[in-house]
mmCIF file of C-alpha atoms and ligand atoms in Angstrom:
data_model
loop_
_atom_site.group_PDB
_atom_site.id
_atom_site.type_symbol
_atom_site.label_atom_id
_atom_site.label_comp_id
_atom_site.label_asym_id
_atom_site.label_seq_id
_atom_site.Cartn_x
_atom_site.Cartn_y
_atom_site.Cartn_z
ATOM 1 C CA MET S 1 -41.389 25.832 -35.944
ATOM 2 C CA SER S 2 -43.241 28.283 -33.935
ATOM 3 C CA LYS S 3 -43.910 31.689 -35.418
ATOM 4 C CA ASN S 4 -43.764 35.210 -33.522
ATOM 5 C CA VAL S 5 -43.117 38.584 -34.841
ATOM 6 C CA TYR S 6 -40.279 40.324 -32.992
ATOM 7 C CA LEU S 7 -39.772 44.085 -33.445
ATOM 8 C CA THR S 8 -36.246 45.272 -32.973
ATOM 9 C CA GLY S 9 -34.605 48.904 -33.373
ATOM 10 C CA PHE S 10 -32.829 51.416 -31.389
ATOM 11 C CA MET S 11 -34.409 52.934 -28.200
ATOM 12 C CA ALA S 12 -37.444 55.222 -29.153
ATOM 13 C CA SER S 13 -37.646 53.951 -32.682
ATOM 14 C CA GLY S 14 -41.234 52.982 -32.163
ATOM 15 C CA LYS S 15 -41.330 49.333 -31.082
ATOM 16 C CA SER S 16 -43.560 49.725 -28.048
ATOM 17 C CA THR S 17 -46.009 51.971 -29.990
ATOM 18 C CA ILE S 18 -45.960 50.034 -33.101
ATOM 19 C CA GLY S 19 -46.255 46.616 -31.455
ATOM 20 C CA PRO S 20 -49.612 46.630 -30.047
ATOM 21 C CA ILE S 21 -51.299 48.390 -32.946
ATOM 22 C CA LEU S 22 -49.724 45.852 -35.452
ATOM 23 C CA ALA S 23 -50.777 42.823 -32.879
ATOM 24 C CA ASN S 24 -54.207 44.299 -33.074
ATOM 25 C CA THR S 25 -54.125 44.397 -37.064
ATOM 26 C CA ILE S 26 -53.093 41.099 -37.419
ATOM 27 C CA GLY S 27 -55.175 39.343 -34.560
ATOM 28 C CA TRP S 28 -52.059 38.067 -32.367
ATOM 29 C CA ASP S 29 -51.329 38.919 -28.665
ATOM 30 C CA PHE S 30 -48.928 41.541 -27.979
ATOM 31 C CA PHE S 31 -45.962 41.336 -25.183
ATOM 32 C CA ASP S 32 -43.295 44.148 -24.640
ATOM 33 C CA LEU S 33 -40.200 42.474 -23.380
ATOM 34 C CA ASP S 34 -39.232 45.381 -21.100
ATOM 35 C CA ASP S 35 -42.644 44.886 -19.257
ATOM 36 C CA VAL S 36 -42.275 41.194 -18.865
ATOM 37 C CA ILE S 37 -39.071 41.708 -17.160
ATOM 38 C CA GLU S 38 -40.454 44.582 -14.798
ATOM 39 C CA LYS S 39 -43.089 42.256 -13.922
ATOM 40 C CA LYS S 40 -41.032 39.364 -13.247
ATOM 41 C CA GLU S 41 -38.464 41.305 -11.329
ATOM 42 C CA ARG S 42 -41.086 43.734 -9.591
ATOM 43 C CA LYS S 43 -38.846 46.697 -10.628
ATOM 44 C CA LYS S 44 -38.395 49.241 -13.184
ATOM 45 C CA VAL S 45 -35.718 48.403 -15.859
ATOM 46 C CA ARG S 46 -33.743 51.600 -14.656
ATOM 47 C CA GLU S 47 -33.724 50.233 -10.980
ATOM 48 C CA ILE S 48 -32.638 46.561 -12.159
ATOM 49 C CA PHE S 49 -29.574 48.400 -13.743
ATOM 50 C CA GLU S 50 -28.884 50.451 -10.922
ATOM 51 C CA GLU S 51 -29.244 47.824 -8.002
ATOM 52 C CA LYS S 52 -28.053 44.555 -10.011
ATOM 53 C CA GLY S 53 -26.092 45.800 -13.092
ATOM 54 C CA GLU S 54 -26.671 45.186 -16.809
ATOM 55 C CA GLU S 55 -25.274 41.691 -16.726
ATOM 56 C CA TYR S 56 -27.914 40.649 -14.378
ATOM 57 C CA PHE S 57 -30.532 42.557 -16.701
ATOM 58 C CA ARG S 58 -29.385 40.756 -19.553
ATOM 59 C CA LYS S 59 -29.850 37.246 -17.859
ATOM 60 C CA VAL S 60 -33.338 38.095 -17.057
ATOM 61 C CA GLU S 61 -33.915 39.646 -20.511
ATOM 62 C CA THR S 62 -32.699 36.162 -22.163
ATOM 63 C CA GLU S 63 -34.897 34.162 -19.686
ATOM 64 C CA CYS S 64 -38.011 36.317 -20.516
ATOM 65 C CA LEU S 65 -37.309 36.044 -24.264
ATOM 66 C CA THR S 66 -36.733 32.181 -24.091
ATOM 67 C CA GLU S 67 -40.168 31.918 -22.221
ATOM 68 C CA LEU S 68 -42.066 34.200 -24.749
ATOM 69 C CA SER S 69 -40.281 32.401 -27.699
ATOM 70 C CA LEU S 70 -41.952 28.903 -26.701
ATOM 71 C CA ARG S 71 -45.365 30.386 -27.359
ATOM 72 C CA GLU S 72 -46.794 30.915 -30.916
ATOM 73 C CA ASN S 73 -48.713 34.076 -32.783
ATOM 74 C CA LEU S 74 -47.031 36.730 -30.471
ATOM 75 C CA VAL S 75 -46.102 40.307 -31.471
ATOM 76 C CA ILE S 76 -42.989 41.169 -29.154
ATOM 77 C CA SER S 77 -41.246 44.382 -28.924
ATOM 78 C CA LEU S 78 -37.706 43.740 -27.903
ATOM 79 C CA GLY S 79 -35.569 46.129 -25.846
ATOM 80 C CA GLY S 80 -33.191 47.902 -28.070
ATOM 81 C CA GLY S 81 -30.319 45.913 -26.831
ATOM 82 C CA THR S 82 -32.032 42.562 -26.947
ATOM 83 C CA VAL S 83 -30.731 41.307 -30.402
ATOM 84 C CA ALA S 84 -27.197 42.191 -29.554
ATOM 85 C CA SER S 85 -26.480 38.894 -28.263
ATOM 86 C CA ASP S 86 -25.510 35.611 -30.544
ATOM 87 C CA LYS S 87 -27.963 33.572 -28.203
ATOM 88 C CA ASN S 88 -30.837 35.889 -28.277
ATOM 89 C CA CYS S 89 -30.357 36.504 -32.007
ATOM 90 C CA SER S 90 -30.490 32.735 -32.584
ATOM 91 C CA ILE S 91 -33.679 32.177 -30.405
ATOM 92 C CA ILE S 92 -35.455 35.001 -32.439
ATOM 93 C CA LYS S 93 -34.299 33.557 -35.653
ATOM 94 C CA ASN S 94 -35.537 30.066 -34.771
ATOM 95 C CA THR S 95 -38.953 31.073 -33.529
ATOM 96 C CA GLY S 96 -40.245 33.879 -35.720
ATOM 97 C CA VAL S 97 -39.653 36.832 -37.886
ATOM 98 C CA LEU S 98 -37.510 40.010 -37.212
ATOM 99 C CA ILE S 99 -38.422 43.538 -38.173
ATOM 100 C CA TYR S 100 -36.006 46.223 -37.896
ATOM 101 C CA LEU S 101 -37.579 49.655 -37.226
ATOM 102 C CA LYS S 102 -34.655 51.982 -38.290
ATOM 103 C CA SER S 103 -34.257 55.199 -36.674
ATOM 104 C CA SER S 104 -31.298 57.948 -37.178
ATOM 105 C CA PRO S 105 -29.034 59.020 -34.224
ATOM 106 C CA GLU S 106 -30.365 62.443 -34.615
ATOM 107 C CA MET S 107 -33.966 61.139 -34.362
ATOM 108 C CA ALA S 108 -33.020 59.001 -31.097
ATOM 109 C CA TYR S 109 -31.646 62.281 -29.691
ATOM 110 C CA LYS S 110 -34.660 64.436 -30.247
ATOM 111 C CA ARG S 111 -36.946 61.676 -28.536
ATOM 112 C CA LEU S 112 -34.627 60.709 -25.745
ATOM 113 C CA ARG S 113 -32.759 63.768 -24.672
ATOM 114 C CA PHE S 114 -35.262 64.490 -21.665
ATOM 115 C CA LYS S 115 -35.881 60.779 -20.583
ATOM 116 C CA ARG S 116 -34.581 59.562 -17.666
ATOM 117 C CA ASP S 117 -35.708 55.825 -17.998
ATOM 118 C CA ARG S 118 -33.130 54.507 -20.432
ATOM 119 C CA PRO S 119 -30.050 53.696 -18.128
ATOM 120 C CA GLN S 120 -27.710 53.230 -21.358
ATOM 121 C CA LEU S 121 -28.294 57.108 -21.778
ATOM 122 C CA LEU S 122 -27.711 58.428 -18.416
ATOM 123 C CA PHE S 123 -24.607 60.456 -17.526
ATOM 124 C CA PRO S 124 -24.210 60.433 -13.789
ATOM 125 C CA GLY S 125 -23.112 64.023 -12.705
ATOM 126 C CA ASP S 126 -24.189 65.584 -15.798
ATOM 127 C CA ASP S 127 -27.975 65.797 -16.033
ATOM 128 C CA GLU S 128 -28.161 67.808 -19.139
ATOM 129 C CA PRO S 129 -25.240 66.419 -21.459
ATOM 130 C CA ASP S 130 -24.692 68.532 -24.442
ATOM 131 C CA LYS S 131 -25.907 67.076 -28.009
ATOM 132 C CA SER S 132 -22.835 65.941 -29.085
ATOM 133 C CA LYS S 133 -22.099 63.886 -25.926
ATOM 134 C CA PHE S 134 -25.268 62.399 -26.347
ATOM 135 C CA ILE S 135 -25.055 61.585 -29.954
ATOM 136 C CA ASN S 136 -21.914 60.225 -29.273
ATOM 137 C CA ARG S 137 -23.109 57.557 -26.903
ATOM 138 C CA ILE S 138 -25.940 56.759 -29.023
ATOM 139 C CA ASN S 139 -23.478 56.160 -32.026
ATOM 140 C CA LEU S 140 -21.282 53.938 -29.867
ATOM 141 C CA LEU S 141 -24.139 51.655 -29.122
ATOM 142 C CA MET S 142 -25.322 51.716 -32.715
ATOM 143 C CA GLU S 143 -21.944 50.704 -33.985
ATOM 144 C CA LYS S 144 -22.231 47.500 -31.656
ATOM 145 C CA ARG S 145 -25.628 46.733 -32.662
ATOM 146 C CA ILE S 146 -26.027 47.592 -36.327
ATOM 147 C CA LYS S 147 -24.748 44.096 -37.484
ATOM 148 C CA TYR S 148 -27.256 42.441 -35.248
ATOM 149 C CA TYR S 149 -30.236 44.877 -36.433
ATOM 150 C CA GLU S 150 -29.329 44.073 -39.972
ATOM 151 C CA GLN S 151 -29.843 40.635 -39.806
ATOM 152 C CA ALA S 152 -33.710 41.387 -39.808
ATOM 153 C CA ASP S 153 -35.899 39.693 -42.276
ATOM 154 C CA PHE S 154 -37.790 43.155 -43.144
ATOM 155 C CA VAL S 155 -36.217 46.629 -42.468
ATOM 156 C CA ILE S 156 -38.397 49.719 -42.299
ATOM 157 C CA ASP S 157 -37.276 53.322 -41.947
ATOM 158 C CA THR S 158 -39.502 54.908 -39.184
ATOM 159 C CA ASP S 159 -37.780 58.522 -39.175
ATOM 160 C CA SER S 160 -40.418 60.343 -41.154
ATOM 161 C CA LYS S 161 -43.207 57.667 -41.623
ATOM 162 C CA PRO S 162 -46.369 58.094 -39.587
ATOM 163 C CA VAL S 163 -47.111 55.068 -37.086
ATOM 164 C CA GLY S 164 -50.261 53.977 -39.357
ATOM 165 C CA LYS S 165 -48.212 53.627 -42.357
ATOM 166 C CA THR S 166 -45.340 51.703 -40.597
ATOM 167 C CA VAL S 167 -47.978 49.177 -39.476
ATOM 168 C CA ASP S 168 -49.522 48.967 -42.843
ATOM 169 C CA LEU S 169 -46.358 48.094 -44.401
ATOM 170 C CA ILE S 170 -45.398 45.513 -41.873
ATOM 171 C CA SER S 171 -48.758 44.004 -42.063
ATOM 172 C CA ALA S 172 -48.428 43.618 -45.754
ATOM 173 C CA TYR S 173 -45.072 42.065 -45.317
ATOM 174 C CA LEU S 174 -46.368 39.599 -43.005
ATOM 175 C CA ARG S 175 -49.511 38.752 -45.133
ATOM 176 C CA ASN S 176 -47.048 37.626 -47.822
ATOM 177 C CA LYS S 177 -44.636 35.963 -45.545
ATOM 178 C CA LEU S 178 -46.842 34.116 -42.796
ATOM 179 C CA SER S 179 -50.323 34.652 -44.521
ATOM 180 C CA VAL S 180 -51.777 36.437 -41.516
HETATM 181 C C1 LIG B 1 -32.031 49.018 -23.789
HETATM 182 C C2 LIG B 1 -33.140 49.488 -24.329
HETATM 183 C C3 LIG B 1 -34.387 49.487 -23.397
HETATM 184 C C4 LIG B 1 -34.272 48.895 -22.139
HETATM 185 C C5 LIG B 1 -33.048 49.033 -21.562
HETATM 186 C C6 LIG B 1 -31.882 48.570 -22.559
HETATM 187 C C7 LIG B 1 -30.760 49.006 -24.520
HETATM 188 O O1 LIG B 1 -35.693 49.250 -24.242
HETATM 189 O O2 LIG B 1 -34.428 47.439 -22.828
HETATM 190 O O3 LIG B 1 -33.123 50.350 -21.111
HETATM 191 O O4 LIG B 1 -29.735 48.596 -24.081
HETATM 192 O O5 LIG B 1 -30.940 49.659 -25.655
HETATM 193 P P1 LIG B 1 -36.051 50.090 -25.258
HETATM 194 O O6 LIG B 1 -35.342 49.882 -26.639
HETATM 195 O O7 LIG B 1 -37.560 49.823 -25.361
HETATM 196 O O8 LIG B 1 -35.950 51.752 -24.919
#
C-alpha cells in the first residue's frame, strides 16, 4: 500500500502553510492539490468555477488526486472540499494517512473575509457581506463536511497554535505511525 500524508480542513485552516514545512521536516515531496489543478487547467480555481462550474472543478480535482495517490511519500494539501466525496475519501484512505487541521468558523471568517479567491465564499452583488451572512455560509459548508473531516486519522486544533507547534505534533504522530 502506498503511503502519503493528506492534509484536510476548512478553507484557511493552514493546509497550504503547514504542508510544505511538514514535507521539509520529514523529507518528503510536497504538492498542493489546488496548484496541481491550476497547472493542469492553466487557470485559477476561481476562473474554473466561474467558467466551467463546480461539478467540472470536482471532476478535475478527483483526477488530480488520483494521479498523486499513485505516488509515494508525498505530503499533499487538499482543498477544503476534497474529502467531501465518498470516492475521494476512499482514494485517500487507501493510499495514506489523513490529518485534519481543525479550525473554528470564527477563525475562518477572520482569515477569509477580505479574500476574493474562494468561490464558495463569494456573494455576487454583495461585495461586503455582513459577518452573520458570511459565518452562515461557513457553517452550512462545515455541516456537510464535518463527517468527512472527522474520519481523519489524526485531528489537530489549529486556531490558537503556532505553525511550528502544529508541524511538531504532526511529525511526532507520523514518526510513530509511519516511522518517518
Ligand atoms: C474549496 C476550497 C479551496 C479550493 C476551492 C474549493 C472548498 O481550497 O479547493 O476554492 O470547497 O472548500 P482551500 O481549502 O485550500 O482554500
